[in-house]
Amino acid sequence: AAMKARGFLIYPGKLTLVESFRIGCIGQIDPEMMSRVVVAVEESLQELGVRSAAPAPAALAQRMPG
């Protein structure tokens, strides 16, 4: 809802074990639009109280070979 309020729709990531989202584009995107997306993600994470977007070490270990 935080990203939608800023004019962007995101979808859950499904290719990883950690919680994630995907950003896709249908059509043409320019550097100005990408800057707006990055700002919207930053503001949304702050609004939601997310202090770090880094996955937990255990989640990283699950996807690393060896």
Short mmCIF file of C-alpha atoms in Angstrom, two decimals:
data_model
loop_
_atom_site.label_atom_id
_atom_site.label_comp_id
_atom_site.label_asym_id
_atom_site.label_seq_id
_atom_site.Cartn_x
_atom_site.Cartn_y
_atom_site.Cartn_z
CA ALA A 1 0.00 0.00 0.00
CA ALA A 2 2.91 2.36 0.72
CA MET A 3 4.29 2.06 -2.80
CA LYS A 4 0.82 2.18 -4.37
CA ALA A 5 0.18 5.46 -2.55
CA ARG A 6 3.27 6.77 -4.34
CA GLY A 7 2.04 5.65 -7.76
CA PHE A 8 3.87 2.32 -8.10
CA LEU A 9 2.69 -1.29 -7.99
CA ILE A 10 5.06 -4.01 -6.81
CA TYR A 11 4.64 -7.77 -6.69
CA PRO A 12 6.01 -10.41 -4.32
CA GLY A 13 9.25 -12.05 -5.37
CA LYS A 14 8.97 -15.80 -5.85
CA LEU A 15 12.51 -16.81 -6.75
CA THR A 16 14.00 -16.55 -3.28
CA LEU A 17 13.43 -17.82 0.25
CA VAL A 18 13.60 -14.32 1.73
CA GLU A 19 10.75 -11.83 1.60
CA SER A 20 11.23 -9.69 -1.46
CA PHE A 21 9.41 -7.79 -4.17
CA ARG A 22 9.81 -7.31 -7.89
CA ILE A 23 9.71 -4.15 -9.90
CA GLY A 24 8.74 -4.57 -13.53
CA CYS A 25 8.13 -2.23 -16.40
CA ILE A 26 5.76 -2.44 -19.32
CA GLY A 27 6.86 0.22 -21.74
CA GLN A 28 9.70 2.67 -21.69
CA ILE A 29 11.41 3.83 -18.51
CA ASP A 30 13.92 6.66 -18.23
CA PRO A 31 16.44 7.68 -15.54
CA GLU A 32 13.97 10.15 -14.00
CA MET A 33 11.37 7.41 -13.50
CA MET A 34 13.98 5.08 -11.95
CA SER A 35 14.95 7.87 -9.55
CA ARG A 36 11.29 8.21 -8.55
CA VAL A 37 11.07 4.45 -7.94
CA VAL A 38 14.17 4.47 -5.74
CA VAL A 39 12.85 7.41 -3.70
CA ALA A 40 9.44 5.74 -3.36
CA VAL A 41 11.06 2.50 -2.12
CA GLU A 42 13.16 4.42 0.40
CA GLU A 43 10.18 6.40 1.71
CA SER A 44 7.98 3.30 1.86
CA LEU A 45 10.56 1.31 3.83
CA GLN A 46 10.92 4.20 6.29
CA GLU A 47 7.13 4.49 6.62
CA LEU A 48 6.90 0.76 7.35
CA GLY A 49 9.66 0.96 9.96
CA VAL A 50 12.11 -1.18 7.99
CA ARG A 51 15.58 -0.26 9.23
CA SER A 52 17.49 -2.63 6.95
CA ALA A 53 16.48 -4.33 3.73
CA ALA A 54 19.34 -6.83 3.98
CA PRO A 55 18.25 -10.47 4.33
CA ALA A 56 19.12 -12.33 7.50
CA PRO A 57 22.44 -14.23 7.39
CA ALA A 58 20.57 -17.55 7.72
CA ALA A 59 18.53 -16.76 4.60
CA LEU A 60 21.68 -15.92 2.67
CA ALA A 61 23.29 -19.17 3.80
CA GLN A 62 20.34 -21.15 2.40
CA ARG A 63 20.94 -19.82 -1.10
CA MET A 64 24.74 -19.99 -1.10
CA PRO A 65 26.31 -23.19 -2.42
CA GLY A 66 28.69 -25.13 -0.24
#
